[in-house]
Amino acid sequence: MDSKPATDARSPAYRDDRNHVFHSWSAQGALDPVVVAGARGSRFWDESGRSWLDFSSQLVNVNVGHQHPRLIEAIKAQAETLCTLAPYHANAATSEAARLIAEVAPGDLNKVFFTNGGAEAVENAVRIARHHTGRHKVLAMYRSYHGATAGAIALTGDPRRWGAEPAMPGVVHFWGPYPYRSSFHAQDAQQECERALAHLADTLMVEGAHTVAAIALESVVGGNGILVPPDGYLQGVRELCDRHGIVLIADEVMSGFGRCGEWFAIDRWRVTPDLITFAKGVNCGYVPLGGVIISERIAESFRQRVFPGGLTYSGHPLACAAAVACINLYREEGLIERARWLGDAVIGPALRELQQRHPSIGEVRGLGAFWALELVRDRDSREPLVPFNASGAANAPMAEFAAACKRLGLWPFVNFNRTHIVPPLTIGEDELREGLAMLDEALSVADRYCV
Ligand code: PLP
C-alpha cells in the first residue's frame, strides 16, 4: 500500500480510515469503504445521504434491523447501572440473558458460557468437548466457516483457512450434503443424504471413532452457500455421535436466533445437539456477544473439575442487556414466525419467479430469511458464473453484479458465484419487494455472461 497519508478530502472519517484502520480479509490498498453515517431499520446511509437497503443484515447479524429503539434503551439503561464487570461476579443482565437463552435452547441445553463473538464460541466448544471426552480429534465440514481464531479457522472448510495453515492439529474435514453439486454423484436429496452419512461413517471408521471428541457443523451452512441439509441428515449425524460417544456441536452463529424461522436452525429437524455455538442474532451485534450453550450432561463433567478457559469480558453486562432486550423482542413481536413467513410467502416464491426469467440463476435455495441464488454461466452444465475463489478479472461478472446492486440502492451479500438474500427479519413487505425488484434488475448484468 502507498505509505503516504491519504489526503482525500471526502471526509475526516474516510481519511482517518485509509490512514489508520487495518481492515479484515483485505489487501489494504484496494479498499474504498463507504463511510456510514447512520442507519435505521433495514437501511443505512453515507455522509452524503445516499442510502442502501440492507439485504445482507451487515454480516447476517442485524436480525432486528439497525438502531432498534428497544435495544438502544436497554443498552443505555445498563450503561447507567453497570457497564462492565469481571466474569467471576454475578449480575442481573448476564444471569437473565443466560436464563432466556437456556429457555429457547432445545433439550437439556441449559448452561451458557459467554464469549465476545462466534470464533471464541467455537474455540471454547472444542475445548469443552475435548475435556469432556478426553479425546482430541474434531471433524468439521468442507464448505464451512467457523471463525478466524486459531482453532476456529482450523475447523473452517473454505479458502479463508489457507492463510492460517498449518492450522491447529487434530481437525479432519469431511464432505457434507450439497445436492446441487453432489460430491457423491447423487441423483436426488434422499440419495445425497444416505451417501453423505455413509461417507461420514467411513471417515469415522478410518480416523478411529474413539479418537474423535466432536463433530462440528453449521446446522444450515451459511457463508458457504445456504446449504440446507436434506431431511434425515442431521438425525443421522446425531445417531453416529451417539453410537461413538462423540459430542455434536451445532454452530448456529449465523443460522440461529430466528434467521431460519426457528430459534435454532437445528430445531427444524427436532435434533438436540450437545453444544450450540451462537453470536450475531443473540443481540444483533449491538454490543459484541457470543457463547456456547452446554447440555446438563456435559456441564456435569465440570462440576468438580475446573473448566480451563475464560475471557475478561465473558458475560459482558452491556452485551447481555442487549441480548435480554433482543430475545424479548423476538418473542413479543413474533419475529421467529415472521422469518418463516418471509421465506414461505415472499422471498422463496419471488426468487423462484426470478429464476424463470434469469438464465444466470442456477439454483434457488433457503428457508426463513436465509436464501441464496447460485449463479451460473450455463444451467445445463452448472458451470459457476465465476470459478471457485475467483479474484481480479476472473471475478468480474460477480463484481459487476454487486456494483449494479449498489448503484440501484441495494446492499447485497456476495460470495463466490452466489448472492445471499439475508435481510433483517423486521423488513417491511414493501421494502422487501422493492429490494427484490432491484435484484431483478441487477441480475440482467449476470445474464450477459450466460452461454
Ligand atoms: N461460525 C459461523 C457459522 C459464522 O458464520 C461465523 C461468522 O460469520 C463465525 C462462526 C465467526 O463469528 P465471529 O466473526 O463473530 O468470530
Coordinates of C-alpha atoms and ligand atoms in Angstrom, one line a residue:
M1 CA 0.0 0.0 0.0
D2 CA 1.0 3.6 -0.6
S3 CA 2.6 4.7 2.7
K4 CA 1.9 8.4 2.1
P5 CA -1.0 9.6 4.2
A6 CA -4.3 9.8 2.3
T7 CA -5.2 13.4 1.5
D8 CA -8.6 12.6 0.0
A9 CA -10.9 15.4 1.0
R10 CA -14.1 13.3 1.2
S11 CA -14.3 13.4 5.0
P12 CA -12.1 13.1 8.1
A13 CA -13.7 9.7 8.7
Y14 CA -12.6 8.5 5.3
R15 CA -9.1 10.0 5.6
D16 CA -8.5 8.5 9.1
D17 CA -9.8 5.2 7.9
R18 CA -7.5 5.0 5.0
N19 CA -4.5 6.2 7.0
H20 CA -5.1 4.2 10.2
V21 CA -7.7 1.4 10.1
F22 CA -6.4 -2.0 9.1
H23 CA -9.4 -4.0 7.7
S24 CA -10.4 -7.7 7.8
W25 CA -9.7 -10.1 4.9
S26 CA -8.4 -7.4 2.5
A27 CA -5.5 -6.1 0.6
Q28 CA -5.5 -2.7 2.3
G29 CA -4.6 -0.7 -0.7
A30 CA -7.6 -2.0 -2.7
L31 CA -10.1 -0.6 -0.3
D32 CA -12.6 2.2 -0.8
P33 CA -15.0 1.9 2.1
V34 CA -18.4 3.6 2.3
V35 CA -18.4 5.9 5.3
V36 CA -21.7 5.0 7.0
A37 CA -23.2 8.0 8.8
G38 CA -26.3 6.4 10.1
A39 CA -28.8 3.5 9.9
R40 CA -32.3 2.7 10.8
G41 CA -34.4 -0.4 10.3
S42 CA -33.4 -2.1 7.0
R43 CA -31.5 0.9 5.6
F44 CA -28.1 2.6 6.1
W45 CA -26.7 5.7 4.5
D46 CA -23.4 7.5 3.9
E47 CA -22.3 11.0 4.7
S48 CA -23.9 12.5 1.5
G49 CA -27.2 10.9 2.4
R50 CA -27.1 8.2 -0.2
S51 CA -28.8 5.1 1.2
W52 CA -28.9 1.4 0.6
L53 CA -31.5 -1.3 1.5
D54 CA -29.5 -3.8 3.6
F55 CA -30.1 -7.3 2.1
S56 CA -27.0 -8.6 3.9
S57 CA -28.0 -7.5 7.5
Q58 CA -24.4 -6.4 7.6
L59 CA -22.7 -9.8 8.2
V60 CA -26.0 -11.5 8.7
N61 CA -26.3 -10.1 12.3
V62 CA -28.8 -7.3 12.4
N63 CA -31.9 -9.6 12.6
V64 CA -34.0 -6.8 14.2
G65 CA -32.7 -4.2 11.9
H66 CA -30.5 -1.2 12.6
Q67 CA -30.9 1.1 15.7
H68 CA -33.9 -0.7 17.2
P69 CA -35.1 1.6 19.9
R70 CA -35.7 -1.2 22.5
L71 CA -32.1 -2.4 22.2
I72 CA -30.8 1.1 22.4
E73 CA -32.9 1.8 25.5
A74 CA -31.7 -1.4 27.2
I75 CA -28.0 -0.6 26.4
K76 CA -28.5 3.0 27.8
A77 CA -30.2 1.7 30.9
Q78 CA -27.5 -0.9 31.5
A79 CA -24.7 1.7 30.9
E80 CA -26.2 3.9 33.7
T81 CA -26.3 0.9 36.0
L82 CA -23.2 -1.2 35.4
C83 CA -21.0 -1.0 32.3
T84 CA -18.6 -3.8 33.0
L85 CA -17.7 -6.5 35.5
A86 CA -15.2 -9.3 36.0
P87 CA -16.8 -12.6 35.0
Y88 CA -16.3 -14.2 38.4
H89 CA -19.1 -11.9 39.7
A90 CA -22.8 -12.4 39.0
N91 CA -25.1 -9.6 37.8
A92 CA -28.7 -9.2 36.7
A93 CA -28.1 -8.7 33.0
T94 CA -25.8 -11.7 32.5
S95 CA -28.0 -14.0 34.6
E96 CA -31.2 -13.1 32.8
A97 CA -29.6 -13.4 29.4
A98 CA -28.3 -16.9 30.3
R99 CA -31.8 -17.9 31.5
L100 CA -33.5 -16.6 28.4
I101 CA -31.0 -18.4 26.1
A102 CA -31.5 -21.6 28.0
E103 CA -35.3 -21.2 27.7
V104 CA -35.2 -21.0 23.9
A105 CA -32.5 -23.7 23.5
P106 CA -33.6 -27.3 22.7
G107 CA -33.5 -30.3 25.1
D108 CA -31.3 -30.1 28.2
L109 CA -29.0 -27.4 26.9
N110 CA -29.2 -25.3 30.0
K111 CA -25.9 -23.6 30.8
V112 CA -24.3 -20.7 28.9
F113 CA -20.6 -19.8 28.6
F114 CA -20.4 -16.3 27.2
T115 CA -17.8 -15.1 24.7
N116 CA -17.3 -11.9 22.7
G117 CA -18.2 -13.4 19.3
G118 CA -18.6 -16.5 17.2
A119 CA -15.0 -17.6 16.8
E120 CA -14.4 -17.6 20.5
A121 CA -17.6 -19.6 21.0
V122 CA -16.2 -22.3 18.6
E123 CA -12.8 -22.3 20.4
N124 CA -14.5 -22.9 23.7
A125 CA -16.9 -25.5 22.4
V126 CA -14.0 -27.5 21.1
R127 CA -12.2 -27.2 24.4
I128 CA -15.3 -28.3 26.3
A129 CA -15.7 -31.3 24.0
R130 CA -12.1 -32.3 24.3
H131 CA -12.1 -32.2 28.1
H132 CA -15.4 -33.9 28.4
T133 CA -14.5 -36.8 26.2
G134 CA -10.7 -37.0 26.9
R135 CA -10.3 -37.2 23.1
H136 CA -8.6 -34.7 20.8
K137 CA -9.9 -35.0 17.2
V138 CA -12.6 -32.8 15.7
L139 CA -14.4 -33.5 12.5
A140 CA -15.7 -30.5 10.5
M141 CA -17.1 -30.0 7.0
Y142 CA -15.6 -28.7 3.9
R143 CA -17.6 -25.7 2.7
S144 CA -18.0 -24.3 6.2
Y145 CA -16.9 -21.2 8.2
H146 CA -16.3 -21.3 11.9
G147 CA -14.3 -18.1 12.6
A148 CA -10.8 -16.7 12.3
T149 CA -9.1 -17.5 15.5
A150 CA -6.5 -20.4 15.6
G151 CA -8.9 -23.2 16.4
A152 CA -12.0 -21.9 14.6
I153 CA -10.1 -21.3 11.4
A154 CA -8.7 -24.8 11.6
L155 CA -12.3 -26.1 11.6
T156 CA -13.2 -23.8 8.7
G157 CA -13.6 -25.6 5.4
D158 CA -13.1 -22.8 2.9
P159 CA -10.2 -20.8 1.5
R160 CA -10.1 -18.5 4.5
R161 CA -8.2 -21.3 6.3
W162 CA -5.4 -21.4 3.8
G163 CA -3.7 -18.3 5.1
A164 CA -3.6 -19.7 8.6
E165 CA -2.0 -23.0 7.8
P166 CA -0.5 -25.1 9.2
A167 CA -3.6 -24.8 11.4
M168 CA -4.4 -26.5 14.8
P169 CA -3.7 -30.2 14.6
G170 CA -6.4 -32.8 15.1
V171 CA -9.0 -31.4 12.7
V172 CA -10.3 -33.7 9.9
H173 CA -12.6 -32.4 7.2
F174 CA -15.5 -34.3 5.5
W175 CA -18.0 -33.5 2.8
G176 CA -21.5 -32.6 3.7
P177 CA -24.6 -32.8 1.6
Y178 CA -25.0 -30.4 -1.3
P179 CA -27.4 -31.9 -3.8
Y180 CA -26.8 -29.2 -6.5
R181 CA -23.1 -30.1 -6.7
S182 CA -23.1 -33.5 -5.1
S183 CA -19.7 -34.9 -4.0
F184 CA -21.4 -38.3 -4.1
H185 CA -22.9 -38.3 -7.6
A186 CA -26.3 -38.5 -6.0
Q187 CA -29.4 -38.1 -8.2
D188 CA -31.7 -36.7 -5.5
A189 CA -31.8 -35.3 -2.0
Q190 CA -32.5 -38.6 -0.3
Q191 CA -29.6 -40.3 -2.1
E192 CA -27.4 -37.3 -1.1
C193 CA -28.4 -37.8 2.5
E194 CA -27.7 -41.5 2.6
R195 CA -24.4 -41.2 0.8
A196 CA -23.2 -38.2 2.9
L197 CA -24.0 -40.2 6.0
A198 CA -22.1 -43.2 4.7
H199 CA -19.1 -41.0 3.9
L200 CA -19.2 -39.6 7.4
A201 CA -19.4 -43.1 8.9
D202 CA -16.4 -44.2 6.7
T203 CA -14.4 -41.1 7.8
L204 CA -15.1 -42.0 11.4
M205 CA -14.0 -45.6 10.8
V206 CA -10.7 -44.7 9.2
E207 CA -9.9 -41.9 11.7
G208 CA -10.8 -44.1 14.7
A209 CA -14.2 -43.0 16.1
H210 CA -12.8 -43.5 19.7
T211 CA -10.2 -40.7 19.0
V212 CA -12.9 -38.2 17.9
A213 CA -14.1 -35.7 20.5
A214 CA -16.6 -33.7 18.4
I215 CA -18.3 -33.3 15.1
A216 CA -18.8 -29.6 14.5
L217 CA -21.2 -28.4 11.7
E218 CA -23.3 -25.5 10.8
S219 CA -26.9 -26.7 11.0
V220 CA -27.6 -24.8 7.8
V221 CA -24.3 -23.9 6.2
G222 CA -24.3 -20.1 5.9
G223 CA -21.4 -18.2 4.4
N224 CA -20.6 -21.1 2.1
G225 CA -23.9 -21.1 0.4
I226 CA -27.0 -21.5 2.5
L227 CA -26.8 -25.3 2.2
V228 CA -30.0 -26.7 3.8
P229 CA -29.3 -30.3 4.7
P230 CA -31.8 -32.9 3.4
D231 CA -34.3 -34.2 5.9
G232 CA -32.7 -37.1 7.8
Y233 CA -29.1 -35.8 7.6
L234 CA -28.8 -34.2 11.0
Q235 CA -30.7 -37.0 12.6
G236 CA -28.1 -39.4 11.0
V237 CA -25.2 -37.4 12.3
R238 CA -26.8 -37.4 15.8
E239 CA -27.0 -41.2 15.6
L240 CA -23.4 -41.5 14.6
C241 CA -22.4 -39.3 17.5
D242 CA -24.5 -41.3 20.0
R243 CA -23.1 -44.6 18.7
H244 CA -19.5 -43.4 19.2
G245 CA -19.7 -41.1 22.3
I246 CA -18.9 -38.0 20.2
V247 CA -20.1 -34.5 21.1
L248 CA -22.3 -32.9 18.4
I249 CA -21.5 -29.2 18.1
A250 CA -24.1 -27.2 16.2
D251 CA -22.6 -24.0 15.1
E252 CA -25.6 -21.6 15.0
V253 CA -23.6 -18.4 14.9
M254 CA -25.3 -17.4 11.6
S255 CA -28.3 -19.7 11.4
G256 CA -29.5 -19.2 15.0
F257 CA -31.8 -16.7 16.7
G258 CA -34.6 -16.7 14.1
R259 CA -32.7 -16.5 10.9
C260 CA -34.0 -19.8 9.7
G261 CA -37.5 -19.4 11.1
E262 CA -36.7 -21.3 14.3
W263 CA -34.9 -20.3 17.4
F264 CA -32.1 -22.5 16.2
A265 CA -32.0 -24.0 12.7
I266 CA -31.5 -27.5 14.1
D267 CA -34.9 -27.3 15.8
R268 CA -36.5 -27.7 12.3
W269 CA -35.3 -31.4 12.3
R270 CA -36.0 -31.9 16.1
V271 CA -32.4 -32.8 16.7
T272 CA -30.8 -31.9 20.0
P273 CA -27.0 -31.3 19.8
D274 CA -24.7 -31.4 22.9
L275 CA -23.3 -27.9 22.4
I276 CA -24.6 -24.9 20.4
T277 CA -22.4 -22.0 19.5
F278 CA -24.1 -18.7 19.0
A279 CA -23.3 -15.0 18.4
K280 CA -24.7 -12.5 15.8
G281 CA -28.5 -12.7 16.3
V282 CA -28.4 -13.2 20.1
N283 CA -28.3 -9.4 20.4
C284 CA -27.7 -8.5 16.7
G285 CA -24.2 -7.3 17.4
Y286 CA -25.3 -4.1 19.0
V287 CA -22.6 -5.0 21.6
P288 CA -20.3 -7.9 20.7
L289 CA -21.5 -11.2 22.2
G290 CA -21.3 -14.9 21.6
G291 CA -21.3 -18.1 23.6
V292 CA -21.7 -21.8 24.0
I293 CA -24.9 -23.4 25.2
I294 CA -24.0 -26.6 27.1
S295 CA -26.1 -29.7 27.9
E296 CA -26.6 -30.6 31.5
R297 CA -24.7 -33.9 30.9
I298 CA -21.6 -32.1 29.7
A299 CA -21.8 -29.3 32.2
E300 CA -21.9 -32.0 34.9
S301 CA -18.4 -33.1 34.0
F302 CA -17.1 -29.7 35.0
R303 CA -19.0 -29.7 38.4
Q304 CA -15.9 -30.8 40.3
R305 CA -13.3 -30.5 37.5
V306 CA -12.1 -27.0 36.5
F307 CA -13.0 -25.7 33.1
P308 CA -9.7 -24.4 31.7
G309 CA -10.9 -21.4 29.9
G310 CA -12.0 -17.8 30.3
L311 CA -12.3 -14.2 29.0
T312 CA -12.0 -10.9 30.7
Y313 CA -15.3 -9.8 29.1
S314 CA -17.2 -13.1 29.4
G315 CA -20.9 -12.2 30.2
H316 CA -20.3 -8.5 29.5
P317 CA -23.3 -6.7 31.1
L318 CA -23.9 -4.3 28.2
A319 CA -23.9 -7.1 25.7
C320 CA -26.1 -9.2 27.9
A321 CA -28.6 -6.4 28.5
A322 CA -28.9 -6.1 24.7
A323 CA -29.4 -9.9 24.5
V324 CA -32.2 -9.7 27.0
A325 CA -34.0 -7.0 25.1
C326 CA -33.4 -8.7 21.8
I327 CA -34.8 -12.1 22.9
N328 CA -37.8 -10.4 24.4
L329 CA -38.3 -8.6 21.1
Y330 CA -38.1 -11.9 19.1
R331 CA -40.8 -13.3 21.5
E332 CA -43.1 -10.4 21.8
E333 CA -43.1 -9.4 18.1
G334 CA -43.2 -13.0 16.8
L335 CA -40.1 -12.5 14.8
I336 CA -39.2 -16.1 14.6
E337 CA -42.6 -16.9 13.0
R338 CA -42.2 -13.8 10.8
A339 CA -38.9 -15.1 9.4
R340 CA -40.6 -18.3 8.4
W341 CA -43.4 -16.3 6.8
L342 CA -41.0 -14.1 4.9
G343 CA -39.4 -17.2 3.4
D344 CA -42.5 -19.1 2.6
A345 CA -44.8 -16.3 1.4
V346 CA -42.4 -13.7 -0.1
I347 CA -38.7 -14.5 -0.6
G348 CA -38.9 -18.1 -1.8
P349 CA -41.8 -17.5 -4.3
A350 CA -40.2 -14.3 -5.6
L351 CA -36.8 -15.9 -6.1
R352 CA -38.3 -18.8 -7.9
E353 CA -40.1 -16.4 -10.2
L354 CA -36.9 -14.6 -10.9
Q355 CA -35.3 -18.0 -11.8
Q356 CA -37.9 -18.3 -14.6
R357 CA -36.6 -15.1 -16.2
H358 CA -32.9 -15.1 -15.5
P359 CA -30.8 -17.8 -17.1
S360 CA -27.9 -16.9 -14.7
I361 CA -29.9 -18.4 -11.7
G362 CA -28.8 -22.0 -11.4
E363 CA -30.4 -22.8 -8.1
V364 CA -32.6 -21.0 -5.5
R365 CA -32.4 -22.4 -2.0
G366 CA -33.0 -21.4 1.5
L367 CA -35.5 -21.1 4.3
G368 CA -36.8 -18.3 6.6
A369 CA -34.8 -15.2 5.9
F370 CA -31.8 -17.2 4.8
W371 CA -31.6 -17.6 1.0
A372 CA -29.1 -18.0 -1.8
L373 CA -29.1 -17.6 -5.6
E374 CA -26.3 -19.7 -7.1
L375 CA -25.3 -18.0 -10.3
V376 CA -24.1 -20.0 -13.4
R377 CA -23.0 -19.4 -16.9
D378 CA -24.9 -22.4 -18.1
R379 CA -27.8 -24.1 -16.4
D380 CA -27.2 -27.5 -18.1
S381 CA -23.5 -27.8 -17.2
R382 CA -24.0 -25.8 -14.0
E383 CA -20.7 -24.0 -14.7
P384 CA -20.4 -21.4 -12.0
L385 CA -20.7 -17.7 -13.1
V386 CA -17.1 -17.3 -11.7
P387 CA -14.6 -20.0 -10.7
F388 CA -14.2 -21.1 -7.1
N389 CA -12.4 -18.5 -5.0
A390 CA -12.0 -16.2 -8.1
S391 CA -10.4 -12.8 -7.8
G392 CA -9.5 -9.9 -10.1
A393 CA -10.5 -10.3 -13.7
A394 CA -11.9 -13.8 -13.2
N395 CA -14.4 -12.4 -10.7
A396 CA -15.6 -9.6 -13.0
P397 CA -19.1 -11.0 -13.5
M398 CA -19.8 -11.1 -9.8
A399 CA -18.1 -7.8 -9.1
E400 CA -20.2 -6.1 -11.9
F401 CA -23.4 -7.7 -10.5
A402 CA -22.6 -6.4 -7.0
A403 CA -21.8 -3.0 -8.3
A404 CA -25.1 -2.9 -10.2
C405 CA -27.0 -3.8 -7.0
K406 CA -25.2 -1.0 -5.1
R407 CA -25.9 1.6 -7.9
L408 CA -29.6 0.7 -7.7
G409 CA -29.6 1.2 -3.9
L410 CA -29.4 -2.4 -2.7
W411 CA -26.6 -3.7 -0.5
P412 CA -26.0 -7.3 -1.4
F413 CA -24.2 -10.2 0.3
V414 CA -22.0 -11.7 -2.4
N415 CA -19.6 -14.7 -2.1
F416 CA -18.0 -16.6 -4.9
N417 CA -20.8 -17.3 -7.5
R418 CA -23.6 -16.6 -5.1
T419 CA -25.7 -13.8 -3.8
H420 CA -27.4 -14.4 -0.4
I421 CA -30.7 -12.8 0.4
V422 CA -30.5 -12.3 4.1
P423 CA -32.4 -9.1 5.1
P424 CA -33.4 -8.2 8.7
L425 CA -36.4 -10.3 10.0
T426 CA -38.1 -7.0 10.6
I427 CA -38.0 -5.8 7.0
G428 CA -41.4 -4.5 5.7
E429 CA -43.0 -6.4 2.9
D430 CA -43.0 -3.4 0.7
E431 CA -39.3 -2.8 1.3
L432 CA -38.5 -6.4 0.7
R433 CA -40.4 -6.3 -2.6
E434 CA -38.5 -3.1 -3.5
G435 CA -35.2 -4.9 -2.9
L436 CA -36.2 -7.9 -4.9
A437 CA -37.1 -5.6 -7.8
M438 CA -33.6 -4.1 -7.6
L439 CA -32.1 -7.6 -7.5
D440 CA -34.2 -8.5 -10.6
E441 CA -32.7 -5.5 -12.5
A442 CA -29.1 -6.3 -11.3
L443 CA -29.4 -9.9 -12.4
S444 CA -29.6 -8.8 -16.0
V445 CA -25.8 -8.0 -15.6
A446 CA -25.1 -11.6 -14.7
D447 CA -27.3 -12.9 -17.5
R448 CA -25.0 -11.3 -20.0
Y449 CA -22.3 -13.8 -19.2
C450 CA -24.6 -16.8 -19.8
V451 CA -23.8 -19.0 -22.8
Ligands
PLP1 N1 -19.4 -19.6 12.9 C1 -20.2 -19.3 11.8 C2 -21.2 -20.3 11.3 C3 -20.1 -18.0 11.3 O1 -20.9 -17.7 10.2 C4 -19.2 -17.1 11.8 C5 -19.1 -15.7 11.2 O2 -19.6 -15.4 10.2 C6 -18.4 -17.4 12.9 C7 -18.6 -18.7 13.4 C8 -17.4 -16.5 13.5 O3 -18.0 -15.5 14.2 P1 -17.2 -14.1 14.5 O4 -16.9 -13.4 13.3 O5 -18.2 -13.4 15.4 O6 -16.0 -14.6 15.3

